XYZ file of C-alpha atoms in Angstrom:
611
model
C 1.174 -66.328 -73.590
C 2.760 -68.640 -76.174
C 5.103 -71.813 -74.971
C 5.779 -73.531 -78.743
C 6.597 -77.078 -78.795
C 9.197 -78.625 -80.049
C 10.483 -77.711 -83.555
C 9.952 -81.179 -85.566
C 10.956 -82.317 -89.165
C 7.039 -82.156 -89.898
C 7.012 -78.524 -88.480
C 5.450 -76.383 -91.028
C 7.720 -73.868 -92.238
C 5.091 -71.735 -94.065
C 3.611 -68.556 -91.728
C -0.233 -69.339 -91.946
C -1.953 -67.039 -95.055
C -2.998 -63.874 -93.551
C -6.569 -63.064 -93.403
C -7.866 -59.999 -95.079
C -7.965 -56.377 -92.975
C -12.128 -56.552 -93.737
C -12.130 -60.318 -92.226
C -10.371 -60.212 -89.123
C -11.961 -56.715 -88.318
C -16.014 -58.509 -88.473
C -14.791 -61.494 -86.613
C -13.571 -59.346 -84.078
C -16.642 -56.871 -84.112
C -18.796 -60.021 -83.103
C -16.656 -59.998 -80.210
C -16.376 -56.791 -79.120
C -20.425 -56.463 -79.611
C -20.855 -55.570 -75.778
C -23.457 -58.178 -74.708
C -25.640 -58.207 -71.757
C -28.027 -61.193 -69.642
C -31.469 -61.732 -69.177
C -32.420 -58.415 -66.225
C -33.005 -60.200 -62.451
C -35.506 -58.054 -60.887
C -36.724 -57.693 -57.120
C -39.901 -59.789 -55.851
C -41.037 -56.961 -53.963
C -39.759 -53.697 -56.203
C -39.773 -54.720 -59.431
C -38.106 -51.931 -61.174
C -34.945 -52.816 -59.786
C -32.737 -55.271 -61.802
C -29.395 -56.851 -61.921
C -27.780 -57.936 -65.023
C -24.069 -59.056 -66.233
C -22.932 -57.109 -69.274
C -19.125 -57.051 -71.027
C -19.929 -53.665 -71.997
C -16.875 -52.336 -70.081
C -14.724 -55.243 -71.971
C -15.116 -57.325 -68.729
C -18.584 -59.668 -67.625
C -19.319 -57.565 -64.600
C -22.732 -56.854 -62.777
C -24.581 -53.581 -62.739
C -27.551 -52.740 -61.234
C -30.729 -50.699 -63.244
C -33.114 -48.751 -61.827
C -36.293 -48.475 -64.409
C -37.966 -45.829 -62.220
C -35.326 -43.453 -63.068
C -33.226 -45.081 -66.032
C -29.685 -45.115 -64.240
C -27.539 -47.847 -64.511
C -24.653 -48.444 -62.186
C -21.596 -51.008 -62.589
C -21.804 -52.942 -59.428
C -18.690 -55.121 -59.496
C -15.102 -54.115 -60.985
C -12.621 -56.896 -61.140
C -9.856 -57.584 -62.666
C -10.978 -61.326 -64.007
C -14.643 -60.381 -64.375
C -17.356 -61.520 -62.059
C -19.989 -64.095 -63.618
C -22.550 -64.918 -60.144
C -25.141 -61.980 -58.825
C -28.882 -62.207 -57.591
C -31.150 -59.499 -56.036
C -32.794 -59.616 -52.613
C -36.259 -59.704 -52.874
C -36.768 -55.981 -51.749
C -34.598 -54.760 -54.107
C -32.441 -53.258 -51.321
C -29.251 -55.733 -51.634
C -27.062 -57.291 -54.267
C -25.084 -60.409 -53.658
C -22.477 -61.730 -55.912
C -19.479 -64.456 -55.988
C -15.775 -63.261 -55.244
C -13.864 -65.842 -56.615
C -9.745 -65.414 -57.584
C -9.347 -65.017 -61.018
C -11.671 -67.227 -62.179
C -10.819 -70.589 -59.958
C -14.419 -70.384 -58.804
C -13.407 -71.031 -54.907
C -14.518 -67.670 -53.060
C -17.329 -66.312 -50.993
C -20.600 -63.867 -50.941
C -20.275 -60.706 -50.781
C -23.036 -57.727 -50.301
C -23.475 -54.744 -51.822
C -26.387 -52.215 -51.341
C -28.384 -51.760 -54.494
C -27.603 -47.885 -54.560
C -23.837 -48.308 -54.100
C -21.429 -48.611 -51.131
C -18.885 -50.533 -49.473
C -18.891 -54.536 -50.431
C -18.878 -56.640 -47.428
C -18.483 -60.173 -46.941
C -22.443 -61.178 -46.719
C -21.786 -64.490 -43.847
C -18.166 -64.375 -42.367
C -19.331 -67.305 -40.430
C -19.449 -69.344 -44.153
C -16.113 -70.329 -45.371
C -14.583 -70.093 -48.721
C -15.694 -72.904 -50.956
C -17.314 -73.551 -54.365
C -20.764 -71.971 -54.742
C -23.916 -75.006 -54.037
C -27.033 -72.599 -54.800
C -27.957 -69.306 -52.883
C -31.306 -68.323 -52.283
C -31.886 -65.117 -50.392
C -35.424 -64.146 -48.932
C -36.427 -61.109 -46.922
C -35.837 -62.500 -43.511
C -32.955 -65.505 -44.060
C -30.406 -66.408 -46.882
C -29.784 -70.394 -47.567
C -25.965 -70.473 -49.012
C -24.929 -73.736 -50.240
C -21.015 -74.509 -50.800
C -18.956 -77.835 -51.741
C -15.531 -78.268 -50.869
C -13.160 -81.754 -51.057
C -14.907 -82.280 -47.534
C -18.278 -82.517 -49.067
C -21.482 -80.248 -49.462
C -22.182 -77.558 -46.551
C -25.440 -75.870 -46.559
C -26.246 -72.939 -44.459
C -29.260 -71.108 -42.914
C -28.209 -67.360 -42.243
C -31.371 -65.510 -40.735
C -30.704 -61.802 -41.345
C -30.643 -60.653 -37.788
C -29.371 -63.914 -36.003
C -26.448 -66.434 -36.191
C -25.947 -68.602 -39.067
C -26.282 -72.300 -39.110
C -25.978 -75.448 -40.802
C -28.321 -77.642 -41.830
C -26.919 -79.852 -44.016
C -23.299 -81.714 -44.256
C -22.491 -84.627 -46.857
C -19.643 -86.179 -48.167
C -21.781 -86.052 -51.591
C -23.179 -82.999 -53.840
C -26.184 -81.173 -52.643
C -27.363 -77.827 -53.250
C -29.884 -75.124 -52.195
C -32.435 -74.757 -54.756
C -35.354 -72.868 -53.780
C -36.700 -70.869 -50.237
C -40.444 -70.289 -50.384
C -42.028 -66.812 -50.458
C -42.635 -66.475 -47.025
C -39.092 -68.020 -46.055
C -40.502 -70.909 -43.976
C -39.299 -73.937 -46.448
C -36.318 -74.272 -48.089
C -35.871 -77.005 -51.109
C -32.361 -79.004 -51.233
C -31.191 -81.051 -53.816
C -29.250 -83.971 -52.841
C -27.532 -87.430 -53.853
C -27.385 -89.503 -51.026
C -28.096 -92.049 -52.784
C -25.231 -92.138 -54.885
C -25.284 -90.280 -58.413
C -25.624 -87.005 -58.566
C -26.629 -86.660 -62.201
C -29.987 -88.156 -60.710
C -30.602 -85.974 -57.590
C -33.679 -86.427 -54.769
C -35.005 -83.332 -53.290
C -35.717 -82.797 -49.707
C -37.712 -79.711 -48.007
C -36.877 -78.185 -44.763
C -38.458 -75.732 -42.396
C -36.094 -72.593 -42.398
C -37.028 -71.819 -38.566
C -36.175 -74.929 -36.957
C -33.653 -77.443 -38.749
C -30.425 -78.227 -37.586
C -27.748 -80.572 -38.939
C -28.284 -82.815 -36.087
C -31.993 -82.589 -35.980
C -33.530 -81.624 -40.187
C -37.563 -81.090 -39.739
C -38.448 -82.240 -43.292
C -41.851 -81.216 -44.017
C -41.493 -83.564 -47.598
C -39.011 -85.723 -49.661
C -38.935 -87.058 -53.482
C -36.842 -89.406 -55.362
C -38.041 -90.770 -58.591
C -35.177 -93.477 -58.327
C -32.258 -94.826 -59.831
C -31.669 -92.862 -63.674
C -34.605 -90.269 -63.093
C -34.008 -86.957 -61.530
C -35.805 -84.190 -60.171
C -34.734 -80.667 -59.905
C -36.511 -78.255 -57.531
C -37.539 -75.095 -59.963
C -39.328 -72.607 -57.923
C -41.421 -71.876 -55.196
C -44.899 -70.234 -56.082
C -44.429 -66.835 -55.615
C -47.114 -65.775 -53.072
C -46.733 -66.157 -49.406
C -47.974 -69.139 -47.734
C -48.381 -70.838 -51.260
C -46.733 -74.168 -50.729
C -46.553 -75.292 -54.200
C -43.607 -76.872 -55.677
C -42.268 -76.819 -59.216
C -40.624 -79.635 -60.019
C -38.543 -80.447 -63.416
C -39.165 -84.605 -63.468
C -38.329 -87.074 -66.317
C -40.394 -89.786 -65.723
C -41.014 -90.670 -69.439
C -37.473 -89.975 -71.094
C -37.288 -86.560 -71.369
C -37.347 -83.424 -68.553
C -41.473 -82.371 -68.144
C -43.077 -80.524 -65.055
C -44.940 -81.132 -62.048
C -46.442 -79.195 -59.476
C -46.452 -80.456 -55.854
C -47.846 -79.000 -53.119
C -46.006 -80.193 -50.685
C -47.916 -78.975 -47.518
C -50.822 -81.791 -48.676
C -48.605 -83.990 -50.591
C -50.147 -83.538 -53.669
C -48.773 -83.672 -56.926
C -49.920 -82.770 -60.362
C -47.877 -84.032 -63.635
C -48.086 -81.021 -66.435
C -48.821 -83.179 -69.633
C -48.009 -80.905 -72.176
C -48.250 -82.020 -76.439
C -44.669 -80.950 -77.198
C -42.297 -83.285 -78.052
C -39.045 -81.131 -76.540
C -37.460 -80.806 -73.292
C -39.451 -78.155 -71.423
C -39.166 -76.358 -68.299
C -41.112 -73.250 -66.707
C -41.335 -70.028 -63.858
C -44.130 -68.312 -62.683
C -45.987 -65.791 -63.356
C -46.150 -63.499 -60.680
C -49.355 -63.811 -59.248
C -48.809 -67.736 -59.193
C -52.026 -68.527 -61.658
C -49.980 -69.513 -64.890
C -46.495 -70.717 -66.019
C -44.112 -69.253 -68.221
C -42.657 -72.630 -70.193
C -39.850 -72.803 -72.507
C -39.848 -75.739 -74.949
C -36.340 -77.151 -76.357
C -36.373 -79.139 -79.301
C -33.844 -79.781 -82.151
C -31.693 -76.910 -81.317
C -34.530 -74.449 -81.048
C -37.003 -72.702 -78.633
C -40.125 -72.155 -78.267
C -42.149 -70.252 -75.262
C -45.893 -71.125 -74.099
C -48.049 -70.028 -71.211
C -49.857 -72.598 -69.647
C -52.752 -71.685 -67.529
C -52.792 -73.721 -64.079
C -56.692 -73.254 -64.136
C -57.847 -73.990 -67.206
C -54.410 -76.126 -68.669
C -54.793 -74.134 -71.581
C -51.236 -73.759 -73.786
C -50.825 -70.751 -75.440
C -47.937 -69.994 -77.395
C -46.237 -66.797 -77.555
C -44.810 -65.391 -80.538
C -41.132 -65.360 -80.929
C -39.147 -65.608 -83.985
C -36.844 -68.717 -84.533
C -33.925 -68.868 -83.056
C -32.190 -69.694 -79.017
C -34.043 -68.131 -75.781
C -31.368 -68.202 -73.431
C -33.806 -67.174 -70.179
C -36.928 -65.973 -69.737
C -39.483 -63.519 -66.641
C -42.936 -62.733 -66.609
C -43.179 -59.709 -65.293
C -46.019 -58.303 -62.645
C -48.013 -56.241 -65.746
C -47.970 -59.639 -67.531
C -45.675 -58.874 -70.096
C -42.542 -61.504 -70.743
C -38.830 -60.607 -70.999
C -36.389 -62.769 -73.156
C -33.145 -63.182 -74.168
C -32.880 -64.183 -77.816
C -30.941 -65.124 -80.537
C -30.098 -66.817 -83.667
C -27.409 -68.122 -86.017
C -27.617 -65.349 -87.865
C -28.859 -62.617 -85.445
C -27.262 -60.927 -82.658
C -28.629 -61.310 -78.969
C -31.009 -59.081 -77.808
C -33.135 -58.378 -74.472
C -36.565 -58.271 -75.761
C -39.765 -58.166 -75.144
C -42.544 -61.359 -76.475
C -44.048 -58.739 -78.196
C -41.238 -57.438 -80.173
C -39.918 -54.185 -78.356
C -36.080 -54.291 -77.214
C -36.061 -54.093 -73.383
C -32.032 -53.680 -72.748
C -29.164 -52.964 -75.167
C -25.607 -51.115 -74.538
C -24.402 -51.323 -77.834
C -23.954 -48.150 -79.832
C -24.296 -50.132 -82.966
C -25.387 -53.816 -83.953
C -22.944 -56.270 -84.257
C -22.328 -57.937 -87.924
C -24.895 -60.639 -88.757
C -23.678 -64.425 -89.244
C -24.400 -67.383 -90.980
C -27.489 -69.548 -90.812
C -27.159 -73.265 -89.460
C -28.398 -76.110 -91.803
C -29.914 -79.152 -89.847
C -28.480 -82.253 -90.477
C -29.954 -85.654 -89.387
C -27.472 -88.865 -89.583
C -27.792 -92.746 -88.511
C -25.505 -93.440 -85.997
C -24.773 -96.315 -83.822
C -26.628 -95.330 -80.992
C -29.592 -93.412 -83.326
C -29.882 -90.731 -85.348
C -27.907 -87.617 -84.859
C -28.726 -84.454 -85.348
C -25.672 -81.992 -86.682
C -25.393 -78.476 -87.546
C -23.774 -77.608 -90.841
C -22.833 -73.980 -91.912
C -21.067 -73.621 -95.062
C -18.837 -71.197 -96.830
C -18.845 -68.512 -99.938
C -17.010 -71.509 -101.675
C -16.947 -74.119 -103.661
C -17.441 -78.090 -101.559
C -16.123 -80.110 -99.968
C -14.957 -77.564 -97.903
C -11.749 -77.390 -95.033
C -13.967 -78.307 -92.143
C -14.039 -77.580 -88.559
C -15.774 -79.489 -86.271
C -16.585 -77.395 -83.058
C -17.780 -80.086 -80.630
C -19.643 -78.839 -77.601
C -18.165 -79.290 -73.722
C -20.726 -80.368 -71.207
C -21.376 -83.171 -71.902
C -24.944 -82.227 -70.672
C -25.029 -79.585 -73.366
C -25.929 -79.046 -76.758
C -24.922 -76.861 -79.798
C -28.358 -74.773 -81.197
C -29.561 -72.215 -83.445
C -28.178 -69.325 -81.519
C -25.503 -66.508 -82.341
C -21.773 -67.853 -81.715
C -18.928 -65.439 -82.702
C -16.521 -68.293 -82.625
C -18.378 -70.492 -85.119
C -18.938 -67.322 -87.278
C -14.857 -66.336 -87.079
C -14.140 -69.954 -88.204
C -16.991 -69.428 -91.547
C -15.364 -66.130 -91.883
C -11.950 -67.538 -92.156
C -12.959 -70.045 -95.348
C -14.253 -72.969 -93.060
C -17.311 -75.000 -93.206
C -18.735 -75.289 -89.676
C -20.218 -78.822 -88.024
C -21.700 -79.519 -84.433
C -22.705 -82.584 -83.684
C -24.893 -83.008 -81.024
C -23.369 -86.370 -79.949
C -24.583 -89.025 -77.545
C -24.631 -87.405 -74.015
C -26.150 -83.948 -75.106
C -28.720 -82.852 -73.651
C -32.312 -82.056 -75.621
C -32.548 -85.328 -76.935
C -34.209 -87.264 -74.472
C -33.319 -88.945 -71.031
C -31.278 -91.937 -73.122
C -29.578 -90.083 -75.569
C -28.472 -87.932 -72.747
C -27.160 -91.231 -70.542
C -25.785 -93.245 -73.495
C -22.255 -92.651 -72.493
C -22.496 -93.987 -69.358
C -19.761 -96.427 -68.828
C -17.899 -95.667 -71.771
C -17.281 -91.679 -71.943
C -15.616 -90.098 -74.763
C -15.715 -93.100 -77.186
C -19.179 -93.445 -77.090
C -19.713 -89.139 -78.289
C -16.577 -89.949 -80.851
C -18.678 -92.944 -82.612
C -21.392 -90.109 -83.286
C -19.138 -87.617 -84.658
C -17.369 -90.233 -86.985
C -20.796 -90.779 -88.286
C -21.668 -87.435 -89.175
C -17.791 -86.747 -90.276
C -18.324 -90.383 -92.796
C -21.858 -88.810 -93.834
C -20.922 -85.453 -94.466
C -17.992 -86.821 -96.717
C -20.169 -89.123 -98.519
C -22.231 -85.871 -99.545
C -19.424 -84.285 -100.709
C -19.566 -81.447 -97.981
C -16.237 -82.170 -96.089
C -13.313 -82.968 -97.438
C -11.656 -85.771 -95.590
C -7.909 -84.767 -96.042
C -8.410 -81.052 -94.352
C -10.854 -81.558 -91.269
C -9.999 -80.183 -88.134
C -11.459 -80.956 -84.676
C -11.612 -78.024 -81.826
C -13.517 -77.827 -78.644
C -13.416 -76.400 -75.243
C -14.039 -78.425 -71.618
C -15.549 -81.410 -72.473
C -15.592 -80.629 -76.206
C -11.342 -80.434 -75.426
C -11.373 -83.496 -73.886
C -12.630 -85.056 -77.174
C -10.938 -82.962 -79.392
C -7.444 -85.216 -77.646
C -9.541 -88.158 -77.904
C -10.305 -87.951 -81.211
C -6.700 -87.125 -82.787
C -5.508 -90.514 -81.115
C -8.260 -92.924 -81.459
C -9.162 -91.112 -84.990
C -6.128 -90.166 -86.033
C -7.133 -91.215 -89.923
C -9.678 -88.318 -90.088
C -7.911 -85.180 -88.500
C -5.992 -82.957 -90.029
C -5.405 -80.948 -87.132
C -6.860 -80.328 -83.251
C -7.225 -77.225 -81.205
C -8.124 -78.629 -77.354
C -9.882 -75.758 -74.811
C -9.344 -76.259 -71.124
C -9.528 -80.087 -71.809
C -9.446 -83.338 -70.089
C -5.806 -84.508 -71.209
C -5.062 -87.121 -68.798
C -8.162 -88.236 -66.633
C -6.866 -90.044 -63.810
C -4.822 -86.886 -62.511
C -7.809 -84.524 -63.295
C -9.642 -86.718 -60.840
C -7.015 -86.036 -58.417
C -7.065 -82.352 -58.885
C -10.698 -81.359 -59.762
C -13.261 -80.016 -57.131
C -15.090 -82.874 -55.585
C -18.460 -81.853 -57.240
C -16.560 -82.952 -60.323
C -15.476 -86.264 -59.055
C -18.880 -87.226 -57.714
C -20.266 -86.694 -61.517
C -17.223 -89.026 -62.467
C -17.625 -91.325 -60.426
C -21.209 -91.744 -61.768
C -20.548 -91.214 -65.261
C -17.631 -93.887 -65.175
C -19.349 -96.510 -62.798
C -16.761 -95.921 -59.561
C -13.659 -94.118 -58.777
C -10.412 -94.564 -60.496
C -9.443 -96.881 -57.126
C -12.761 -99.116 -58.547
C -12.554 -99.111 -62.284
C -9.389 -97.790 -63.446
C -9.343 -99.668 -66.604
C -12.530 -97.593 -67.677
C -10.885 -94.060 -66.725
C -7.744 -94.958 -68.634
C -10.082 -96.665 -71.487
C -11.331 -92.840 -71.778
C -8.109 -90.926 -70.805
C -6.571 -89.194 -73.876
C -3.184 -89.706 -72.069
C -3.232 -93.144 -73.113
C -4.071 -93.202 -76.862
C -1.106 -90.125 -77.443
C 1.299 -92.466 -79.288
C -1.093 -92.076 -81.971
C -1.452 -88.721 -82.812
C -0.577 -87.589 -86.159
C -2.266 -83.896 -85.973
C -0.616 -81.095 -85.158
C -2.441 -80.024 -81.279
C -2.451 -76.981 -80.110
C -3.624 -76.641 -76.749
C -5.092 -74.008 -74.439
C -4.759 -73.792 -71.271
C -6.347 -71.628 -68.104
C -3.720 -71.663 -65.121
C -6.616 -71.279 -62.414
C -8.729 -73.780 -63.751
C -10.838 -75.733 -61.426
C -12.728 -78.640 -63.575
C -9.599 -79.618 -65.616
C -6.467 -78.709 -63.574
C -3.492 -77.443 -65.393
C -1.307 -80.714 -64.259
C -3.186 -83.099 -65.931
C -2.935 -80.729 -69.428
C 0.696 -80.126 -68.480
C 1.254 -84.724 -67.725
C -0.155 -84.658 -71.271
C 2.101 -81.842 -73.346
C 5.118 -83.565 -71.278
C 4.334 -86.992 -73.521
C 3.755 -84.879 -76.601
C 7.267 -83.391 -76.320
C 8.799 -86.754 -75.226
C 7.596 -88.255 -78.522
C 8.512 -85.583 -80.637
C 4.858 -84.419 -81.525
C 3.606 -81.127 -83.205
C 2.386 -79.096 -80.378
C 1.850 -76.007 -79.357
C 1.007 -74.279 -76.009
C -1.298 -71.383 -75.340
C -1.878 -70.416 -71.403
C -3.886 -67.759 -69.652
C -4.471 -66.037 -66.177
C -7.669 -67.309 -65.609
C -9.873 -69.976 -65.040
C -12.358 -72.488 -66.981
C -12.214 -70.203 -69.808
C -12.199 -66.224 -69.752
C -14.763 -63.562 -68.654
C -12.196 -60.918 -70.704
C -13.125 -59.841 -73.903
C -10.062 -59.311 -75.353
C -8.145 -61.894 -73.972
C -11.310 -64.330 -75.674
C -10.202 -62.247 -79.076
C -6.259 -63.088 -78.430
C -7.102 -67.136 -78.033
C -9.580 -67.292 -81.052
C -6.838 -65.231 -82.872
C -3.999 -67.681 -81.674
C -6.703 -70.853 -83.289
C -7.412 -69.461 -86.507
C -3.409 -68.773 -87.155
C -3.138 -72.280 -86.390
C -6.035 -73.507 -87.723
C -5.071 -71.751 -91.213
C -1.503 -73.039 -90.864
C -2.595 -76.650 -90.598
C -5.846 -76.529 -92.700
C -5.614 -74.567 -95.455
C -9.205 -73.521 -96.394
C-alpha cells in the first residue's frame, strides 16, 4: 500500500490528468490477457506436460494430458508459484515452495494425476534453489544458502547424499539419460559469471571422495554452461554453451572419449540449442539485435536449416518425438502465443486475444564504449515527445522485439517509449556484456546519456519532460541516474532497486554477493570505494526528480533495508518521494497486484511528466 513522503514546497498540488475510460481499460486488458509458458513434457510419455499459466489471475502450474485433453491446476498459492519440471516418466511433478515470493523454500512432489503434495527430500534443507535435475532412478537437487552451495544426490529408493559443498556458487545442470553422470557448474576458481563445469558419476561420488569422469574451464573471462545431455541412454555427449570468440556458440563433447567438437555456425548472434529427440540434430535459437531466429542443424551432415518463424521474441523452444517444434513467440506488436514452427497454435487459455501494441523502431547510437542499440516506440502525437525510458534489470539482460504490457501502458498513456540496451546487456557480444566490470552503474548510465543526447538531437525526446523507470537492476539505475544525471530527469520510478549497495550486500543471498564480488573486483571489506562509487545512497544530495519507489517486503536480491536506508535520506533532506510496498518478493507473480503498481506509476508518471 501507499506510504507518501513528505509534503514539500515543490509538492505538486495538481491530481495527475485522468486517463480516458477506453485507455486505462486496453492497458489493463494486456494485463489481464491470461498468459501461459512454453509446455515441459515427459522423456518417456510425451503427452504429458507441465506449464505455468496466470489464467486463474495467479502464475501457477498445471499439468496437460494431450491423450485425453484435460488440464489440471497443479499448484494453488496464495503468492503464485514460478519453478516446476516433469519426471521423465511423466508420473511426478516437482515444483519450488517458497514463502511469498522470498525464493528460500524446498521441493515438493506431486503425482501427475493429482494427490497429496509431499516434501520430495526431507533430508535437503530449506535454501535457495541451485538447479534440479530429476531422472528415472535419482534426482540431483542443488541449493545455496549464506553457508555456500550444497548439492545433493537423492536415488529414488535409497538415502540421499551430498556430493558437493562450497563456500562459492555451483549448480546442478544436467543428469544424463541413463542417470550415471551428472554435470555441475562451479566457480572455484573465483567468479561465478565465468563458471567451469565438472562431471560426476551419480552411483559412486561422495563429498569426501567426487569420481569425476571429466572437467572444463575455458579460463579467466570465458564461461561454459552445461546445456544438455544427449537424450538416448548411454550417449555420453555433452552440450556445451562456450564463448571462446566473444560471443556464446556451441560445442559438443563427448566426454566418455574426451572429445570435443566446436559448432561453427555463419550467424553473427548469440546462439544456443536442445536436442532433438532421437539425438541426430539440434534445435538452435539465434539472438541478434533484439530478435530471434530458429535453425536445425544436422550433427551428420552440419547442414543449417532455418525454420520459418515470423519476426518477433522466441522465449523457449522443444522438438518434439514426431519432429515437429514447439515455440513460444511474440512481438512488439503481437500477443504471445504457444505455437507450432509451422504456424498452428499449440496452447492458449484465453477466451479472446489480447489488444495489439506498438511496433519498436531500432535505433543505433555512438557511445563511449560503441555503438548502442535502442528501442524507440513513439506516440499518436506530435515530437519531441514526454519520454520514458524503461531500462532493463539484469544486468545480463536485454530489452527485444517482444510483447510488453508495461511498455505498451506507458505508449498508451501519451509517452514515447526508449530501451537502451546499455553496456552489460547481454546479446551483444562477450565485451559489451563485461564492460561494466569495475565500474557498475556508471558505466550502463554513459550509454543511456548517449542515446537520451541523440534522441534529443533528432528531435524525438524532449529534454525538459523525460522520465527514467526500471525494475531490479534497471531500479538500481533509475536512483543512479536522478543523482549523477540529475540535469536530464524529470522524474524516476525505481522497481525493487539497489538503493544503497553496501547494505544490500549485507542482506542479499550469497549467490548475489559472489556475482558482486566479481562484478565490483572484491567485497565491500576489499574495495569499498568502488561499491560506494556505484551506490545510489551516496549521490542522493543531488536529486532534483520527484522518486517514487517500489518496494517488495520479501525481497531476496535487493532487501527492503537497504531501499528503506535510502527513503530515510530522502525524507531527511526534504526530497519528493513517494513509497509504494507489496507482500511479495522480487516483483509479483499476481496479476492484479502487477495492474495496482503499473496503475500507482502512470498516476505518478502523469503527475510529474505531463505527456
Amino acid at each position: 500500500g501507499w506510504e507518501d513522503g513528505p509534503v514539500t514546497a515543490e509538492s505538486p498540488a495538481v491530481p495527475a490528468p485522468p486517463l480516458p475510460p477506453e485507455v486505462t481499460a486496453r492497458w489493463q486488458a494486456r494485463f489481464r490477457a491470461p498468459r501461459v509458458s512454453l509446455p515441459d513434457w515427459a522423456r518417456a510419455a510425451p503427452h504429458r506436460s507441465l506449464y505455468s499459466s496466470d489464467v486463474s489471475g495467479v502464475v501457477e502450474q498445471y499439468a496437460w494430458d494431450r491423450a485425453t485433453g484435460s488440464h489440471r491446476q497443479v499448484t494453488d498459492r496464495p503468492n503464485g508459484t514460478l519453478i516446476a519440471t516433469l519426471s521423465p516418466d511423466g508420473g511426478t511433478i516437482w515444483w519450488f515452495a517458497d514463502t511469498d515470493g522470498d525464493e528460500f523454500g524446498v521441493w515438493h512432489v506431486q503425482p501427475f494425476g493429482g494427490g497429496d503434495d509431499r516434501v520430495a527430500v526431507p533430508e535437503v534443507g530449506p535454501a535457495y534453489p541451485a538447479g534440479l535435475e530429476v531422472g528415472s532412478t535419482v534426482a540431483a537437487i542443488g541449493r545455496s544458502t549464506d553457508d555456500g552451495s550444497e548439492l545433493w544426490v537423492a536415488p529414488l529408493d535409497g538415502e540421499p547424499r551430498v556430493v558437493y559443498r562450497h563456500p562459492d556458487p555451483a549448480s546442478v545442470d544436467a543428469l544424463s539419460a541413463d542417470d550415471e553422470l551428472l554435470v555441475v557448474s562451479h566457480s572455484e576458481h573465483g567468479d561465478p559469471r565465468y563458471p567451469a563445469v565438472r562431471v560426476l558419476r551419480t552411483a559412486t561420488t561422495t563429498e569426501d571422495r567426487p569420481d569425476v569422469v571429466a572437467e572444463k574451464w575455458d579460463g579467466e573471462g570465458r564461461g561454459l554452461h552445461a546445456l544438455s545431455f544427449a537424450p538416448l541412454p548411454g550417449d555420453r555427449r555433452l552440450l556445451v554453451g562456450h564463448e571462446r570468440r566473444g560471443r556464446e556458440e556451441l560445442l559438443v563433447w563427448d566426454v566418455a572419449t574426451g572429445e570435443e567438437t566446436e559448432l561453427v555456425l555463419d550467424l553473427p548472434g548469440d546462439v544456443t540449442a536442445g536436442w532433438y529427440p532421437d539425438g541426430s540434430a539440434l534445435l538452435v535459437g539465434h539472438d541478434h539485435a533484439a530478435r530471434t531466429e530458429l535453425y536445425r542443424y544436422d550433427l551428420g551432415s552440419g547442414h543449417l536449416e532455418r525454420l520459418d518463424t515470423p519476426p518477433g521474441v522466441v522465449r523457449g523452444a522443444t522438438a518434439r518425438p514426431d519432429g515437429t517444434v514447439e515455440l513460444a513467440w511474440s512481438s512488439s506488436a503481437r500477443p504471445p502465443v504457444i505455437r507450432r514452427a509451422d504456424g498452428p497454435v499449440v496452447l492458449s487459455v484465453r477466451e479472446q486475444e489480447p489488444p495489439e501494441a506498438y511496433p519498436v523502431e531500432d535505433r543505433w547510437v555512438p557511445g563511449p564504449g560503441g555503438d548502442v542499440h535502442a528501442l524507440l516506440v513513439r506516440p499518436d502525437r506530435p515530437a519531441p515527445y514526454a519520454t520514458a525510458f524503461l531500462l532493463h534489470g539484469g544486468p545480463e539482460s536485454l530489452d527485444d522485439d517482444s510483447y510488453r504490457a508495461r511498455r505498451a501502458a506507458y505508449v498508451d498513456a501519451g509517452y514515447a517509449v526508449v530501451h537502451v540496451n546499455y553496456r552489460g546487456s547481454s546479446g551483444y557480444g562477450s565485451a559489451w556484456r563485461d564492460a561494466l566490470t569495475g565500474r557498475p552503474g556508471l558505466t550502463e548510465l554513459e550509454d543511456v546519456g548517449a542515446v537520451f543526447d541523440a534522441l534529443v538531437a533528432e528531435g524525438v525526446v524532449d529534454p525538459r519532460r523525460a522520465l527514467v523507470t526500471g525494475g531490479s537492476w534497471g531500479g538500481f539505475l533509475t536512483l543512479l541516474g536522478l543523482g549523477t544525471q540529475p540535469e536530464r530527469w524529470a522524474a524516476g520510478i525505481a522497481e525493487v532497486p539497489v538503493a544503497d549497495y553496501l547494505a544490500a550486500y549485507e542482506d542479499e543471498m550469497e549467490g548475489l554477493r559472489a556475482y558482486d564480488r566479481a562484478l565490483f573486483g572484491g567485497s565491500p571489506d576489499e574495495v569499498h570505494d568502488v561499491y560506494v562509487r556505484s551506490s545510489p545512497i551516496t549521490y542522493v544530495d543531488a536529486v532534483a526528480a520527484p522518486v517514487l519507489v517500489v518496494a517488495g517486503a520479501n525481497d531476496p536480491r535487493c532487501p527492503i533495508r537497504q531501499i528503506d536506508n535510502y527513503l530515510a535520506d530522502l525524507a531527511r533532506l526534504g526530497k519528493r518521494h513517494e513509497v509504494y510496498r507489496f507482500d511479495a518478493g522480487h516483483g509479483s507473480l499476481v496479476i492484479e497486484e502487477t495492474i495496482r503498481q503499473m496503475e500507482v506509476a502512470l498516476e505518478f508518471a502523469l503527475r510529474h511528466v505531463r505527456p
